[in-house]
XYZ file of C-alpha atoms in Angstrom:
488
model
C -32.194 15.334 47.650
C -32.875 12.975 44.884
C -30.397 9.857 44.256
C -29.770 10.855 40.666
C -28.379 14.266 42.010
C -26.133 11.853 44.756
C -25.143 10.154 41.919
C -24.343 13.265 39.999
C -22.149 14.707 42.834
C -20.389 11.417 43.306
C -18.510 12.275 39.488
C -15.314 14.489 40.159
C -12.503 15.703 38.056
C -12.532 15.276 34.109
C -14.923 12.964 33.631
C -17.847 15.464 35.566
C -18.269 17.459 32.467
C -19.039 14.318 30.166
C -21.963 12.823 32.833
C -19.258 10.421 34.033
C -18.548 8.792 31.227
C -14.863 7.733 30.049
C -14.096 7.223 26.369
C -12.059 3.710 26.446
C -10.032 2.997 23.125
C -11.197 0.021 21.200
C -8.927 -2.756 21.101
C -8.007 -2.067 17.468
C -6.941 1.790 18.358
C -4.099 -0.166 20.737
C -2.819 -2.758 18.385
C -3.025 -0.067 15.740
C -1.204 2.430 17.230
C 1.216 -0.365 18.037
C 1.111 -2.134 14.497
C 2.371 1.843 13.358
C 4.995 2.373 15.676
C 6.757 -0.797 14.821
C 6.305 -0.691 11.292
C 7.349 2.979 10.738
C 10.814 1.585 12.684
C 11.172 -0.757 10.403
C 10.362 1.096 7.259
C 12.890 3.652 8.426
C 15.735 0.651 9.561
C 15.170 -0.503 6.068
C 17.656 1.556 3.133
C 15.555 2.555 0.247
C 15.310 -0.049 -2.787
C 13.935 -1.181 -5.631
C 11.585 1.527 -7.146
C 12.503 4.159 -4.545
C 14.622 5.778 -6.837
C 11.998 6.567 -9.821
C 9.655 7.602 -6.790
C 12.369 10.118 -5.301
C 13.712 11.385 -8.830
C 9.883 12.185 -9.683
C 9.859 14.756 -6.298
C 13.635 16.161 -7.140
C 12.719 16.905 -10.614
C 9.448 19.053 -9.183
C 11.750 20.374 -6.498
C 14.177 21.729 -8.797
C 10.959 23.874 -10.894
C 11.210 21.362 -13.800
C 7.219 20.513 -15.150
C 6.339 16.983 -15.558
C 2.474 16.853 -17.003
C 2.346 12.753 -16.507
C 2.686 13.382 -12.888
C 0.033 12.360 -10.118
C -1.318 14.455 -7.732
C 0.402 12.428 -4.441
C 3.516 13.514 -6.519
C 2.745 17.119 -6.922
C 1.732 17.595 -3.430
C 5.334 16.015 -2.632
C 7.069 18.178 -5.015
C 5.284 21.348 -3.656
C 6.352 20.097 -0.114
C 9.687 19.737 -0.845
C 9.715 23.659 -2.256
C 8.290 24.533 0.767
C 10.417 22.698 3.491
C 13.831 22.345 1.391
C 14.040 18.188 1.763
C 14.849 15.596 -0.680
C 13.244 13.399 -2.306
C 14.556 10.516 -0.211
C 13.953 12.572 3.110
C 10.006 13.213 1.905
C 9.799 9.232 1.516
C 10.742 9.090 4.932
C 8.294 11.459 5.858
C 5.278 10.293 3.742
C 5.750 5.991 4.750
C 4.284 6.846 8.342
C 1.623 9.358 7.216
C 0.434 6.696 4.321
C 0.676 3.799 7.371
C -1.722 6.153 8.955
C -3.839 6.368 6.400
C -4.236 2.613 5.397
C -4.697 1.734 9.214
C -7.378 4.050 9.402
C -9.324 3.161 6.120
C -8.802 -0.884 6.689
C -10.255 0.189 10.687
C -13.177 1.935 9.243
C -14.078 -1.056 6.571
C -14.113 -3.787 8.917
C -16.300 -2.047 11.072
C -19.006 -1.393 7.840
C -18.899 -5.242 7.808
C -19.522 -6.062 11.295
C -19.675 -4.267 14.741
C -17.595 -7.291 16.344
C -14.773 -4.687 18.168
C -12.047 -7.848 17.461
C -12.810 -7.950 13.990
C -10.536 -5.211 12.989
C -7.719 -6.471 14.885
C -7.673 -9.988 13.454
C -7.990 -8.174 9.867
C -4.835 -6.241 10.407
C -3.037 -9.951 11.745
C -3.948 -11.737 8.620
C -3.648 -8.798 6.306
C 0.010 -8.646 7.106
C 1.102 -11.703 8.186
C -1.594 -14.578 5.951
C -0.113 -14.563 3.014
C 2.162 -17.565 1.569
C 5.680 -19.084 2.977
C 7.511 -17.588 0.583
C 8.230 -14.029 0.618
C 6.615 -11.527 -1.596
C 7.783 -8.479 -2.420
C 6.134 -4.602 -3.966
C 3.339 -2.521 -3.254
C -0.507 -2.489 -3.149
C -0.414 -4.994 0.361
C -0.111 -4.604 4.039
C 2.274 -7.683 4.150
C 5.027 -6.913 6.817
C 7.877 -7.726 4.401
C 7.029 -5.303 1.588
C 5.713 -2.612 3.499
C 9.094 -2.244 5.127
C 9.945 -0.862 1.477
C 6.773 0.581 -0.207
C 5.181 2.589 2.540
C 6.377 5.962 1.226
C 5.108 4.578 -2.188
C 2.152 5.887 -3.801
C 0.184 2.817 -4.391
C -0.054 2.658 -0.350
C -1.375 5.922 -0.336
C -3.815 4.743 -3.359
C -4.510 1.419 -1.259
C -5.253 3.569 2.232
C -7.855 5.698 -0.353
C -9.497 2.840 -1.737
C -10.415 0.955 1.703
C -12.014 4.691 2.554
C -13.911 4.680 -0.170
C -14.993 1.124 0.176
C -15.963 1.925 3.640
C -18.186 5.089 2.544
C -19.216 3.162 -0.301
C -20.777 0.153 1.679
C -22.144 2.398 4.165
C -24.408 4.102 1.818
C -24.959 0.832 0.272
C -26.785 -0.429 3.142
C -27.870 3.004 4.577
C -27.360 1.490 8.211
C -26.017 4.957 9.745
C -28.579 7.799 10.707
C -28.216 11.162 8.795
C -29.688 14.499 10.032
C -30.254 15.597 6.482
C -31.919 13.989 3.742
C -33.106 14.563 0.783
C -37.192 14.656 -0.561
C -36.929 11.054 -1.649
C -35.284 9.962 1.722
C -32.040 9.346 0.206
C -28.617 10.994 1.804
C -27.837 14.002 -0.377
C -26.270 14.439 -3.989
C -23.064 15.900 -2.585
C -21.816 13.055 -0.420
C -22.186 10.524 -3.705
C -20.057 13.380 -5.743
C -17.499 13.520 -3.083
C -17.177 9.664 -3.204
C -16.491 9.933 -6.917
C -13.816 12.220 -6.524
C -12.514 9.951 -3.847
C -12.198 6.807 -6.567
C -10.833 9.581 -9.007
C -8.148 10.425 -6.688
C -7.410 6.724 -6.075
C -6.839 6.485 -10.125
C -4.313 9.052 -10.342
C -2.429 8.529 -7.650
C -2.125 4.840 -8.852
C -3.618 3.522 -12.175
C -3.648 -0.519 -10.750
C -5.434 0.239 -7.352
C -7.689 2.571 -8.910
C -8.827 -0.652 -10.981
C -9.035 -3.006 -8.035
C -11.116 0.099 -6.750
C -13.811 0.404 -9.187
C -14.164 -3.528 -9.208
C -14.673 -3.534 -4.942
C -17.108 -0.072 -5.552
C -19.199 -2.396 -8.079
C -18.687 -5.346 -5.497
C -20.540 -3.319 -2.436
C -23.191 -1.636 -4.164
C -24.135 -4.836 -6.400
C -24.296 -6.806 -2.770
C -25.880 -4.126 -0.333
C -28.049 -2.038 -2.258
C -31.456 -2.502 -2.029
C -34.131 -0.756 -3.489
C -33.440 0.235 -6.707
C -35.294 2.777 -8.187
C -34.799 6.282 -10.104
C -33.085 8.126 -7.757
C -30.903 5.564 -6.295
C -29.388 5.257 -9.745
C -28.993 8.471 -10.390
C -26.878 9.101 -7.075
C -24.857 5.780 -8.156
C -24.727 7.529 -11.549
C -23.475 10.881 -9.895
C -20.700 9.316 -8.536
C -19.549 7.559 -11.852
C -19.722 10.780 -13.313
C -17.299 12.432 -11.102
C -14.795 9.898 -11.008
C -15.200 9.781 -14.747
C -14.111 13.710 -14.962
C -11.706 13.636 -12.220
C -10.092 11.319 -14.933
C -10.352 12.525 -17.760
C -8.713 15.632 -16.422
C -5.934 13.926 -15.512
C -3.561 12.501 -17.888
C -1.566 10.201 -15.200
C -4.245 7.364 -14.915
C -3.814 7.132 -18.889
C -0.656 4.943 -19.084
C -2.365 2.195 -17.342
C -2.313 -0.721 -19.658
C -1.254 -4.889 -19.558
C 1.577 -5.887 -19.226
C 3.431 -7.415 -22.496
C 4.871 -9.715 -20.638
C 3.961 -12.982 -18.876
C 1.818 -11.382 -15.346
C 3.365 -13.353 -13.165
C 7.123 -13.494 -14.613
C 8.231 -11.238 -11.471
C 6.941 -13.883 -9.442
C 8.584 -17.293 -10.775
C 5.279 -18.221 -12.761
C 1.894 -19.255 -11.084
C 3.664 -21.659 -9.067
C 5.631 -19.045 -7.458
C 2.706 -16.969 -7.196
C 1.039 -19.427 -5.279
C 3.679 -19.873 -2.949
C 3.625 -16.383 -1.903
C -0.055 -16.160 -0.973
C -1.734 -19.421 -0.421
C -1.945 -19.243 3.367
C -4.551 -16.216 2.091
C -6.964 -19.232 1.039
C -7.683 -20.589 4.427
C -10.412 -17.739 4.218
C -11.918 -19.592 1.458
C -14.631 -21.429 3.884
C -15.576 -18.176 5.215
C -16.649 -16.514 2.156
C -18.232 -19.739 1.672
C -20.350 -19.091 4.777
C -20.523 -15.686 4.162
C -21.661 -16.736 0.357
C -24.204 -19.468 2.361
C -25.734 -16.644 4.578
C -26.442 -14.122 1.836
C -29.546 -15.848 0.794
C -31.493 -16.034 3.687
C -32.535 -19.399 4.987
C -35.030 -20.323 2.517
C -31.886 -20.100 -0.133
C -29.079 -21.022 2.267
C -28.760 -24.984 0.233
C -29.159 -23.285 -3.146
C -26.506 -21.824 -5.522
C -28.729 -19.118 -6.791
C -27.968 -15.825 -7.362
C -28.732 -14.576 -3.722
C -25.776 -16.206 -2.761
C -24.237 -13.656 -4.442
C -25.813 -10.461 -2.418
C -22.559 -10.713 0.311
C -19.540 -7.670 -0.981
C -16.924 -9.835 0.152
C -18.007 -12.749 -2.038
C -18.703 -10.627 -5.430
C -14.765 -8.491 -4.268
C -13.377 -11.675 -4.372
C -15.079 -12.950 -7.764
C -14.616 -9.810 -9.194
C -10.983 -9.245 -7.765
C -9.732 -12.050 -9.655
C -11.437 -10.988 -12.942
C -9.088 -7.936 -12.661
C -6.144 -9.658 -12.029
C -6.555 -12.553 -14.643
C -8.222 -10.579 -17.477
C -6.399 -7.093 -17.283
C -2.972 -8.821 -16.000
C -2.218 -6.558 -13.311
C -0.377 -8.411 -10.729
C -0.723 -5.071 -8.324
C -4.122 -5.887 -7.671
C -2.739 -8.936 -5.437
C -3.584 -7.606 -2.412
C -7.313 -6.675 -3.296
C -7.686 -10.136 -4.404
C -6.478 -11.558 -1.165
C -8.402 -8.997 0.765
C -11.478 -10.496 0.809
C -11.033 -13.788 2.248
C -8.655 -12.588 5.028
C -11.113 -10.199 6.470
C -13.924 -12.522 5.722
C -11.945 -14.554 7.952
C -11.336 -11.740 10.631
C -15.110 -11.305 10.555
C -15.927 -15.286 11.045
C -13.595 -14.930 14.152
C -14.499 -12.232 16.034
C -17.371 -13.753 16.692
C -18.568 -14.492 20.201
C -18.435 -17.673 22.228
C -19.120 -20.214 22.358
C -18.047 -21.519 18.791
C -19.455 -24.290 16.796
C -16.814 -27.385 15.706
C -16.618 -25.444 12.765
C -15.245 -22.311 13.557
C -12.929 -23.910 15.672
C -11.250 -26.040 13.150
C -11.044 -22.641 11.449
C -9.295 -21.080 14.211
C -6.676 -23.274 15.016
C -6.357 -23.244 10.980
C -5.959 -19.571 11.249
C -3.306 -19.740 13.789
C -1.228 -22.227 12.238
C -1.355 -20.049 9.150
C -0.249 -16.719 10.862
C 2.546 -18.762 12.568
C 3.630 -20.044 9.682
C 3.237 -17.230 7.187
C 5.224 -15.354 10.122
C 8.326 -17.582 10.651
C 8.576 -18.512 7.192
C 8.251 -15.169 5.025
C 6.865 -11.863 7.134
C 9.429 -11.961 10.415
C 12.097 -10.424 8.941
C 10.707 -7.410 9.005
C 10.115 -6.445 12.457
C 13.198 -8.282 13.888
C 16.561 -6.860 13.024
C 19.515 -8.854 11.905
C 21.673 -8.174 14.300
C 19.036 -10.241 16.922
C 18.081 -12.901 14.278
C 18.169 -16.051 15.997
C 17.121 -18.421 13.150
C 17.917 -16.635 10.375
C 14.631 -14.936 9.108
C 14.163 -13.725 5.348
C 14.930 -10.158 5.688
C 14.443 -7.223 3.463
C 16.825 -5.981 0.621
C 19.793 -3.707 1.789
C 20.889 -1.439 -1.111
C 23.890 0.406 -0.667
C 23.923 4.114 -0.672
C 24.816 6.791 -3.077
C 25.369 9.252 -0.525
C 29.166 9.043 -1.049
C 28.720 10.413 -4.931
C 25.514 12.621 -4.795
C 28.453 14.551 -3.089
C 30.402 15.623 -5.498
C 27.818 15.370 -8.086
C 25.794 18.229 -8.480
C 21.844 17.737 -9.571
C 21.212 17.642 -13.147
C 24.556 16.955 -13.666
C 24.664 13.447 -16.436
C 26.432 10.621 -14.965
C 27.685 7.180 -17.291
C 26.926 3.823 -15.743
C 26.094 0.665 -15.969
C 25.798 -0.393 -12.670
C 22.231 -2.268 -11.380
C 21.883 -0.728 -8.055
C 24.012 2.845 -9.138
C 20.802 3.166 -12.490
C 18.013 2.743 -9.593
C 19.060 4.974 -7.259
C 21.163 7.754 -8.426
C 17.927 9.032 -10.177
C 16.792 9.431 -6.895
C 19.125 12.228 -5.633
C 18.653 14.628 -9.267
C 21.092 12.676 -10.730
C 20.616 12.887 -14.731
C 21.531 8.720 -16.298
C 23.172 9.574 -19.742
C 24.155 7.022 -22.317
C 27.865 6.384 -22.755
C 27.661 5.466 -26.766
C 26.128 8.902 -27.578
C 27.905 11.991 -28.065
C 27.294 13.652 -25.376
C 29.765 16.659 -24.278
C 28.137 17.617 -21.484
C 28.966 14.554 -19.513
C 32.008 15.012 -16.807
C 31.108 12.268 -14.474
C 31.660 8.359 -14.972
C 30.429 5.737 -11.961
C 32.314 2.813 -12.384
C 32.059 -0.796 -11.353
C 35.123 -2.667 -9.928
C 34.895 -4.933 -13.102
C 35.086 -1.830 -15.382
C 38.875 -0.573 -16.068
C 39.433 3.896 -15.984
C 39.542 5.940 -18.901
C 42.607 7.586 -19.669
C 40.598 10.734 -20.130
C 39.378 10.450 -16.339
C 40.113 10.830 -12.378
C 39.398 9.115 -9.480
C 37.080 11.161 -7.219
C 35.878 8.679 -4.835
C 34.982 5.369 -4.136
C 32.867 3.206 -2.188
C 34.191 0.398 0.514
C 31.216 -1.298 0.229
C 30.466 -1.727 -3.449
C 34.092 -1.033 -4.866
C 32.731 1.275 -7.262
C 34.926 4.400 -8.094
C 33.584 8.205 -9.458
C 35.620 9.222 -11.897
C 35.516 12.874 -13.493
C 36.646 13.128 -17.165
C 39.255 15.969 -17.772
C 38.246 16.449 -21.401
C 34.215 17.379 -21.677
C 34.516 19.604 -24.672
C 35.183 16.132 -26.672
C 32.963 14.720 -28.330
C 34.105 11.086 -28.491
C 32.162 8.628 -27.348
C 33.361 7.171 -23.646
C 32.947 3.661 -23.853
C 32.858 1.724 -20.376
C 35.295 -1.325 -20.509
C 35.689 -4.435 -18.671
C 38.636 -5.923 -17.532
């Protein structure tokens, strides 16, 4: 008997039928799967805020058959869902925050790994991603900061922002044309139909969100200007393909068409540049690593020069290219794209192995002040409730609820108020806002503050202990008479 068949016998139970082998999980599978559990807890801890509302009123309005042609596709799938399965608008945000975790943990996994095999890589991506970002804390969509995601995971800008690190990943693989395919085509090229797909891909990413589709096309232009080589007839034609596609994925959809500048100062929402910077300029410490990265690109015969092969690395031209977006077209969404590039340019620097040079050391211990600091200082309230707060982290926005009036309310029913949080939210539940200086005789239902005095024409209904604020119903809805809401 031979020793490979001793050898062979030796393997018992599962691992017999695979030759012995066992399938480990990489180290970013663990502290993904961990980074999702904890963050769906706290995205579920966390009342719904801020834009929530418009988000939720959007899937109530398709759940109760009414037609909204401006609506994106994550939308409709929502609203169909929500036919299907009976729940809410705010219960499908619930749903969808995990699924669209899911999603961007997956796509940010598989674009590390197109920029380096290093299996650590991914990991420290994830860190800086969500916790390198500034000592003051930032708040929205379109980032994997701990702090906002805790609010906009059931958005649809993190479903656009999951899409567009897929595409960027399938993008920069075919880019370099590292990965062995079974089929190609006569001219050795990967086939027409995996370029069209990729268009529709970077369509998709448009509708579902106008700003990330932007940032999108800018890192698509970013990874094929730096990777691809060889440029000849066909290859432009497959690059061409996949303009096309995205082109007519757009043009037959009229969502992606109210993207446009802001009128308003970009950065007003964040206290002017200098607030800006406060809220992401722990994200520069990857600035020497897209230098390196920038360094590297030429080869060693250009490494000293600043010619243009030192722009041939993706990271370098996202970054450049990044900024254009967010300084030309004013779209502060594209935030996290900018700041993408040097933390996972960073991540990549790293993961590498040991032993480091004095460099990359300095770099390291840079990198973990940063992370500790960005932590403590702006990201920790997330993850650690405030009942346990020892120190008295920054933590997220906690709206009241509307629960208490979306009962007696029915939906589509017009409601008068003037209250900030009531105007945000009640939307949210298929609550119609009306205006209480029209005429408008339909309206039976006022939502008063507890600086606003009762109608004679009205009722008390209910109340809230939290807020103060009191439903009212109005007795007299055939008149016509404006209800005007007074202060005391």
């Amino acid at each position: 008997m031979t020793t490979g068949a001793l050898l062979r016998r030796a393997t018992r139970g599962s691992t017999a039928l695979r030759g012995g082998r066992v399938r480990r999980l990489t180290p970013y599978q663990v502290f993904g799967l961990l980074f999702w559990l904890l963050m769906t807890l706290a995205y579920w801890r966390v009342p719904p805020c801020c834009e929530a509302g418009l988000h939720a009123a959007a899937v109530a309005r398709l759940r109760a058959g009414l037609p909204d042609p401006a609506v994106s596709p994550y939308v409709l799938a929502q609203g169909m869902l929500a036919r299907l399965t009976g729940l809410t608008g705010w219960q499908l945000l619930r749903v969808c925050g995990p699924l669209n975790l899911l999603v961007l943990l997956t796509g940010l996994g598989r674009l590390v790994r197109v920029l380096t095999p290093r299996p650590w890589a991914p990991v420290l991506a994830l860190a800086f991603l969500s916790v390198l970002w500034g000592t003051r804390p930032a708040w929205g969509g379109g980032s994997l900061a701990l702090l906002p995601l805790t609010g906009s995971l059931g958005y649809p800008s993190a479903f656009a922002l999951g899409l567009a690190f897929w595409a960027w990943a399938l993008t920069g693989a075919r880019a370099r044309d590292l990965r062995r395919v079974r089929y190609v085509g006569p001219s050795g090229l990967r086939s027409l139909s995996g370029y069209a797909a990729l268009g529709l891909l970077y369509g998709a990413v448009a509708l579902v969100d106008p700003v990330t589709g932007a940032g999108a096309a800018a890192g698509a232009v970013a990874f094929v200007a730096g990777w691809q080589r060889g440029w000849r007839g066909a290859v432009w034609g497959r690059w061409a393909l996949l303009c096309a596609v995205a082109a007519a994925v757009l043009a037959f959809g009229t969502h992606a068409r109210v993207l446009s500048p802001s009128p308003h100062w970009p950065y007003a929402s964040y206290g002017g540049p200098a607030g800006l910077a406060g809220r992401c300029w722990l994200a520069l410490l990857g600035l020497p690593a897209l230098w390196l990265r920038a360094r590297r690109a030429g080869g060693p015969a250009l490494r000293g020069a600043a010619g243009r092969a030192a722009w041939g690395d993706p990271l370098v031209l996202l970054f450049v290219l990044e900024c254009l977006v967010l300084a030309c077209g004013r779209l502060v969404g594209v935030l996290g794209l900018v700041l993408l590039a040097p933390q996972c340019a960073l991540a990549v620097e790293l993961a590498a192995r040991r032993p480091w040079s004095r460099r990359r050391r300095a770099l390291g211990w840079a990198a973990a002040g940063g992370v500790c600091l960005g932590f403590l200082a702006a990201q920790a309230g997330a993850v650690v409730p405030r009942s346990v707060d020892p120190v008295g982290f920054v933590q997220p926005p906690r709206w009241p609820s509307y629960d208490w009036a979306a009962r007696h309310i029915g939906p589509g029913e017009p409601v008068i108020t003037d209250a900030y949080y009531a105007v945000r939210l009640l939307p949210g539940y298929g609550i119609e806002l009306a205006d209480g200086h029209g005429h408008r005789p339909r309206v039976r239902w006022l939502l008063l503050t507890r600086r606003e005095r009762l109608p004679a024409e009205a009722v008390v209904v209910d109340w809230s202990r939290r807020t103060g604020e009191v439903l009212a119903r109005l007795t007299r809805t055939g008149d016509t008479t404006p209800v005007p809401l007074v202060t005391r």
